[in-house]
Amino acid sequence: MQLTIATWNINSVRLRIDNLARLIAEASPDVIALQEIKCPDEAYPRAAIAALGYPHQYARGMKGYNGVAILSRLPFTATHGLDWCERQDCRHAAVKLAGGIELHNFYVPAGGDRPDPAANDKFAHKLRFLEELAAWSKAERAPRQRRILVGDLNVAPLPNDVWSHKALLDVVCHTPGEVDRLNALQEAESWVDALREFYPPEQKLFTWWSYRAQDWRASDRGRRLDHIWVTPALRGQLRAARVCKDARDWRQPSDHVPVVVTLEV
DNA sequence: ATGGTTGCCGTGCAA
């Protein structure tokens, strides 16, 4: 069977429930991983999402910030959420899908403005978060394991994952320190970057455009911050991948757009 | 070099 998975930093699930409906209409994902839902569990719109065809939901939210959720048309058999950097800030949710495929949804800290861990606690937190992810992945590694890691990783690792490699070398999300740590995470479990299996690294590819641009499409100063990775056991099962760029022009858009892959499982 | 916008919450903070 085909399994389509979407990941999206929705930047408030309550505000953008209609945009979620539109993603569902246009991409028909079986499973949707959301980041920055920005609501506590008691305010999470469970019934509205069930009505969109996703009765199986696992959400970890908090007031105002962060928060992740996994929505599914198909049942999942287990759920868990881990804490990182000794904080309870709702940046991870995991489920086990049919066939034993594990799906992990992450929201990596953005890291603030200054890329200096000594002067910026938020950047130090981001670096440490990425280090903990690498250690976790290395410990979890197992041969032939079928796992999927998605989310807003808040790092654009390749030169063509940003509008200007040179201009962003000292900008948070593309600094060598962040890229090195993301690469260490990727190597920990030999994760395959599913999007780059379909869009060659020579090609610019972005999933986020700042709200601050006057005309985001014209200036096109984007970054690829949202990722879908699969373990080597699933590489041969990848069938399609795409970035829903048009979502950036939907009414009251998120600054991130959905990323979607289809696997044969 | 600077400022630009958005969401949540409450008139600041994080992104």
Coordinates of C-alpha atoms (C1' of nucleotides) in Angstrom, one line a residue:
Chain A
M1 CA 0.0 0.0 0.0
Q2 CA 1.0 3.6 -0.5
L3 CA 1.6 5.8 2.6
T4 CA 1.6 9.6 2.2
I5 CA 3.1 11.6 5.0
A6 CA 3.1 15.4 5.4
T7 CA 5.0 17.6 7.8
W8 CA 4.1 21.2 8.4
N9 CA 5.0 24.0 10.8
I10 CA 1.4 25.3 10.9
N11 CA 2.2 28.3 13.3
S12 CA -1.0 27.9 15.4
V13 CA -3.3 25.0 14.6
R14 CA -6.4 26.9 15.9
L15 CA -5.9 29.8 13.6
R16 CA -5.2 27.7 10.5
I17 CA -7.7 24.9 10.7
D18 CA -9.0 25.9 7.3
N19 CA -5.5 25.8 5.8
L20 CA -5.2 22.3 7.2
A21 CA -8.4 21.3 5.5
R22 CA -6.9 22.7 2.3
L23 CA -3.7 20.7 2.6
I24 CA -5.9 17.6 3.1
A25 CA -8.0 18.4 0.1
E26 CA -4.9 19.0 -2.1
A27 CA -2.4 16.4 -0.9
S28 CA -4.6 13.7 0.8
P29 CA -2.0 12.7 3.3
D30 CA -2.6 9.6 5.4
V31 CA -0.5 11.0 8.2
I32 CA 0.2 14.7 9.1
A33 CA 2.9 15.9 11.5
L34 CA 2.4 19.4 12.8
Q35 CA 4.7 21.7 14.6
E36 CA 4.1 24.9 16.5
I37 CA 0.5 24.1 17.2
K38 CA 0.7 26.8 20.0
C39 CA -2.1 25.6 22.2
P40 CA -2.4 23.5 25.4
D41 CA -4.1 20.1 25.2
E42 CA -7.4 21.5 26.5
A43 CA -7.6 24.0 23.6
Y44 CA -6.4 21.6 20.9
P45 CA -9.1 21.2 18.2
R46 CA -9.4 17.4 18.3
A47 CA -13.0 17.2 17.2
A48 CA -12.5 19.5 14.2
I49 CA -9.5 17.5 13.0
A50 CA -11.4 14.2 13.5
A51 CA -14.1 15.7 11.3
L52 CA -11.6 16.3 8.6
G53 CA -11.0 12.5 8.5
Y54 CA -8.2 12.1 11.1
P55 CA -9.7 10.4 14.1
H56 CA -6.3 9.1 15.3
Q57 CA -4.4 12.0 17.0
Y58 CA -1.5 12.4 19.3
A59 CA -0.9 16.0 20.4
R60 CA 1.6 17.4 22.9
G61 CA 0.8 21.1 23.4
M62 CA 1.6 23.9 25.8
K63 CA 0.3 27.5 26.2
G64 CA 1.5 29.9 23.6
Y65 CA 4.6 28.2 22.2
N66 CA 5.8 25.1 20.5
G67 CA 3.7 22.0 20.5
V68 CA 3.6 19.1 18.1
A69 CA 0.9 16.7 16.9
I70 CA 0.5 13.7 14.7
L71 CA -2.8 13.2 12.9
S72 CA -3.7 10.0 11.1
R73 CA -6.4 8.3 9.1
L74 CA -5.0 5.0 10.1
P75 CA -4.7 3.8 13.6
F76 CA -1.3 3.8 15.4
T77 CA -0.3 1.3 18.0
A78 CA 1.8 3.3 20.4
T79 CA 2.7 6.9 21.2
H80 CA 5.3 8.6 23.2
G81 CA 6.9 12.0 23.6
L82 CA 10.4 12.7 24.9
D83 CA 11.8 15.7 26.7
W84 CA 15.1 17.3 25.6
C85 CA 17.6 19.5 27.4
E86 CA 15.7 18.9 30.7
R87 CA 12.8 21.0 29.4
Q88 CA 9.1 20.1 29.1
D89 CA 8.6 22.2 26.0
C90 CA 6.7 19.8 23.7
R91 CA 9.1 19.4 20.8
H92 CA 8.7 15.7 20.1
A93 CA 5.9 13.2 19.4
A94 CA 6.3 9.7 18.1
V95 CA 3.8 7.0 17.0
K96 CA 4.1 3.5 15.7
L97 CA 2.2 3.0 12.4
A98 CA 0.8 -0.1 10.8
G99 CA 3.6 -2.5 9.9
G100 CA 5.8 -1.3 12.7
I101 CA 7.0 1.9 11.0
E102 CA 8.0 4.5 13.6
L103 CA 7.3 8.1 12.9
H104 CA 9.1 10.8 14.9
N105 CA 8.0 14.4 14.7
F106 CA 10.4 17.1 15.9
Y107 CA 10.3 20.9 16.4
V108 CA 14.0 21.9 16.9
P109 CA 14.5 25.3 18.7
A110 CA 14.8 28.2 16.3
G111 CA 17.9 29.5 18.2
G112 CA 17.3 33.3 18.4
D113 CA 19.1 35.9 16.4
R114 CA 22.8 35.8 17.4
P115 CA 24.7 32.6 16.4
D116 CA 26.9 32.8 19.5
P117 CA 26.2 30.2 22.2
A118 CA 28.1 32.3 24.8
A119 CA 26.0 35.4 24.2
N120 CA 22.7 33.8 23.2
D121 CA 21.1 31.1 25.4
K122 CA 18.6 30.2 22.8
F123 CA 21.4 29.4 20.3
A124 CA 23.2 27.3 23.0
H125 CA 19.9 25.4 23.6
K126 CA 19.6 24.7 19.9
L127 CA 23.1 23.3 19.5
R128 CA 22.6 21.1 22.6
F129 CA 19.2 20.0 21.4
L130 CA 20.8 18.8 18.1
E131 CA 23.6 17.0 20.0
E132 CA 21.0 15.2 22.1
L133 CA 19.1 14.2 19.0
A134 CA 22.3 12.7 17.5
A135 CA 23.0 10.7 20.7
W136 CA 19.4 9.5 20.8
S137 CA 19.5 8.4 17.1
K138 CA 22.8 6.6 17.5
A139 CA 21.5 4.7 20.5
E140 CA 18.3 3.8 18.7
R141 CA 20.0 2.6 15.5
A142 CA 19.2 -0.9 14.5
P143 CA 19.7 -2.8 11.2
R144 CA 16.8 -2.9 8.8
Q145 CA 14.8 -0.7 11.2
R146 CA 12.0 1.2 9.4
R147 CA 11.8 4.7 10.9
I148 CA 10.8 8.1 9.6
L149 CA 12.0 11.4 11.1
V150 CA 10.1 14.6 10.2
G151 CA 9.7 18.1 11.3
D152 CA 10.9 21.6 11.5
L153 CA 14.5 21.0 12.2
N154 CA 15.3 24.7 11.9
V155 CA 18.5 24.0 10.0
A156 CA 19.1 24.4 6.2
P157 CA 22.1 22.1 5.7
L158 CA 23.0 22.4 2.0
P159 CA 24.2 25.4 0.1
N160 CA 21.1 25.3 -2.1
D161 CA 18.8 25.0 1.0
V162 CA 19.2 28.8 1.4
W163 CA 18.8 31.6 -1.1
S164 CA 22.5 32.6 -0.6
H165 CA 25.0 30.3 1.0
K166 CA 27.5 33.0 1.4
A167 CA 25.1 35.6 2.8
L168 CA 23.8 33.2 5.4
L169 CA 27.0 31.5 6.7
D170 CA 26.7 33.7 9.8
V171 CA 22.9 33.6 10.1
V172 CA 21.1 31.3 12.5
C173 CA 19.8 28.2 10.6
H174 CA 22.8 27.9 8.2
T175 CA 25.9 28.4 10.4
P176 CA 28.6 25.7 10.2
G177 CA 28.1 24.8 13.8
E178 CA 24.4 24.0 13.2
V179 CA 25.0 22.2 9.9
D180 CA 27.8 20.1 11.5
R181 CA 25.4 19.0 14.2
L182 CA 22.6 18.3 11.9
N183 CA 25.0 16.2 9.7
A184 CA 26.0 14.3 12.8
L185 CA 22.4 13.5 13.5
Q186 CA 21.9 12.4 9.9
E187 CA 25.0 10.1 10.1
A188 CA 23.9 8.7 13.4
E189 CA 21.3 6.5 11.8
S190 CA 22.4 6.9 8.1
W191 CA 19.1 8.9 7.6
V192 CA 18.2 9.5 4.0
D193 CA 17.0 13.0 3.1
A194 CA 13.9 12.1 1.2
L195 CA 13.3 15.4 -0.5
R196 CA 16.8 15.5 -1.9
E197 CA 16.2 12.0 -3.4
F198 CA 13.8 13.8 -5.8
Y199 CA 15.2 17.3 -5.9
P200 CA 18.9 17.2 -6.7
P201 CA 21.2 19.2 -4.4
E202 CA 22.2 21.4 -7.3
Q203 CA 18.6 22.8 -7.2
K204 CA 17.4 25.5 -4.8
L205 CA 14.7 24.1 -2.5
F206 CA 13.0 26.1 0.3
T207 CA 10.1 25.4 2.7
W208 CA 10.1 28.7 4.6
W209 CA 9.9 32.3 3.6
S210 CA 9.9 35.1 6.1
Y211 CA 6.7 37.1 6.9
R212 CA 8.9 40.2 6.7
A213 CA 9.4 40.2 2.9
Q214 CA 7.2 42.6 1.0
D215 CA 6.8 40.0 -1.8
W216 CA 8.0 36.6 -0.6
R217 CA 7.8 35.0 -4.1
A218 CA 9.6 37.8 -5.9
S219 CA 12.5 38.1 -3.4
D220 CA 12.5 34.3 -2.8
R221 CA 14.8 34.6 0.2
G222 CA 13.8 31.2 1.4
R223 CA 15.3 28.4 3.5
R224 CA 14.7 24.6 3.6
L225 CA 14.0 24.1 7.3
D226 CA 11.4 21.3 7.2
H227 CA 12.6 17.8 6.5
I228 CA 11.6 14.2 6.0
W229 CA 14.2 11.6 6.6
V230 CA 13.9 7.8 6.4
T231 CA 16.1 5.0 7.5
P232 CA 18.0 3.1 4.7
A233 CA 15.5 0.3 5.0
L234 CA 12.8 2.6 3.5
R235 CA 15.0 4.3 0.9
G236 CA 13.9 2.0 -1.9
Q237 CA 10.2 2.5 -0.9
L238 CA 10.2 6.2 -1.6
R239 CA 7.9 7.0 -4.5
A240 CA 7.4 10.8 -4.5
A241 CA 8.2 13.9 -2.6
R242 CA 7.1 17.5 -3.0
V243 CA 7.0 20.9 -1.3
C244 CA 3.6 22.5 -1.3
K245 CA 4.9 26.0 -2.2
D246 CA 1.5 27.3 -3.1
A247 CA 0.5 27.1 0.6
R248 CA 2.6 30.2 1.2
D249 CA 0.0 32.1 -0.8
W250 CA -3.1 30.7 0.9
R251 CA -5.1 33.2 2.9
Q252 CA -3.5 33.9 6.3
P253 CA -0.6 31.6 5.6
S254 CA 2.0 30.0 7.9
D255 CA 5.5 31.1 7.1
H256 CA 6.4 27.4 6.5
V257 CA 4.8 25.3 3.8
P258 CA 4.0 21.6 4.0
V259 CA 6.4 18.9 2.7
V260 CA 4.9 15.6 1.6
V261 CA 6.3 12.2 0.7
T262 CA 4.8 9.0 -0.5
L263 CA 6.2 5.6 0.3
E264 CA 5.2 2.1 -0.9
V265 CA 5.1 0.0 2.3
Chain B
dA1 C1' 23.7 48.2 8.6
dT2 C1' 18.8 48.1 9.4
dG3 C1' 14.2 46.8 9.5
dG4 C1' 10.8 44.5 7.9
dT5 C1' 5.7 40.7 9.9
dT6 C1' 3.2 37.4 12.5
dG7 C1' 0.9 34.8 16.7
dC8 C1' -0.2 34.6 21.4
dC9 C1' -1.0 37.1 25.0
dG10 C1' -1.8 41.1 27.2
dT11 C1' 0.8 45.9 25.3
dG12 C1' 6.5 41.9 25.3
dC13 C1' 8.5 37.8 23.6
dA14 C1' 9.6 34.3 20.3
dA15 C1' 9.9 33.3 15.7

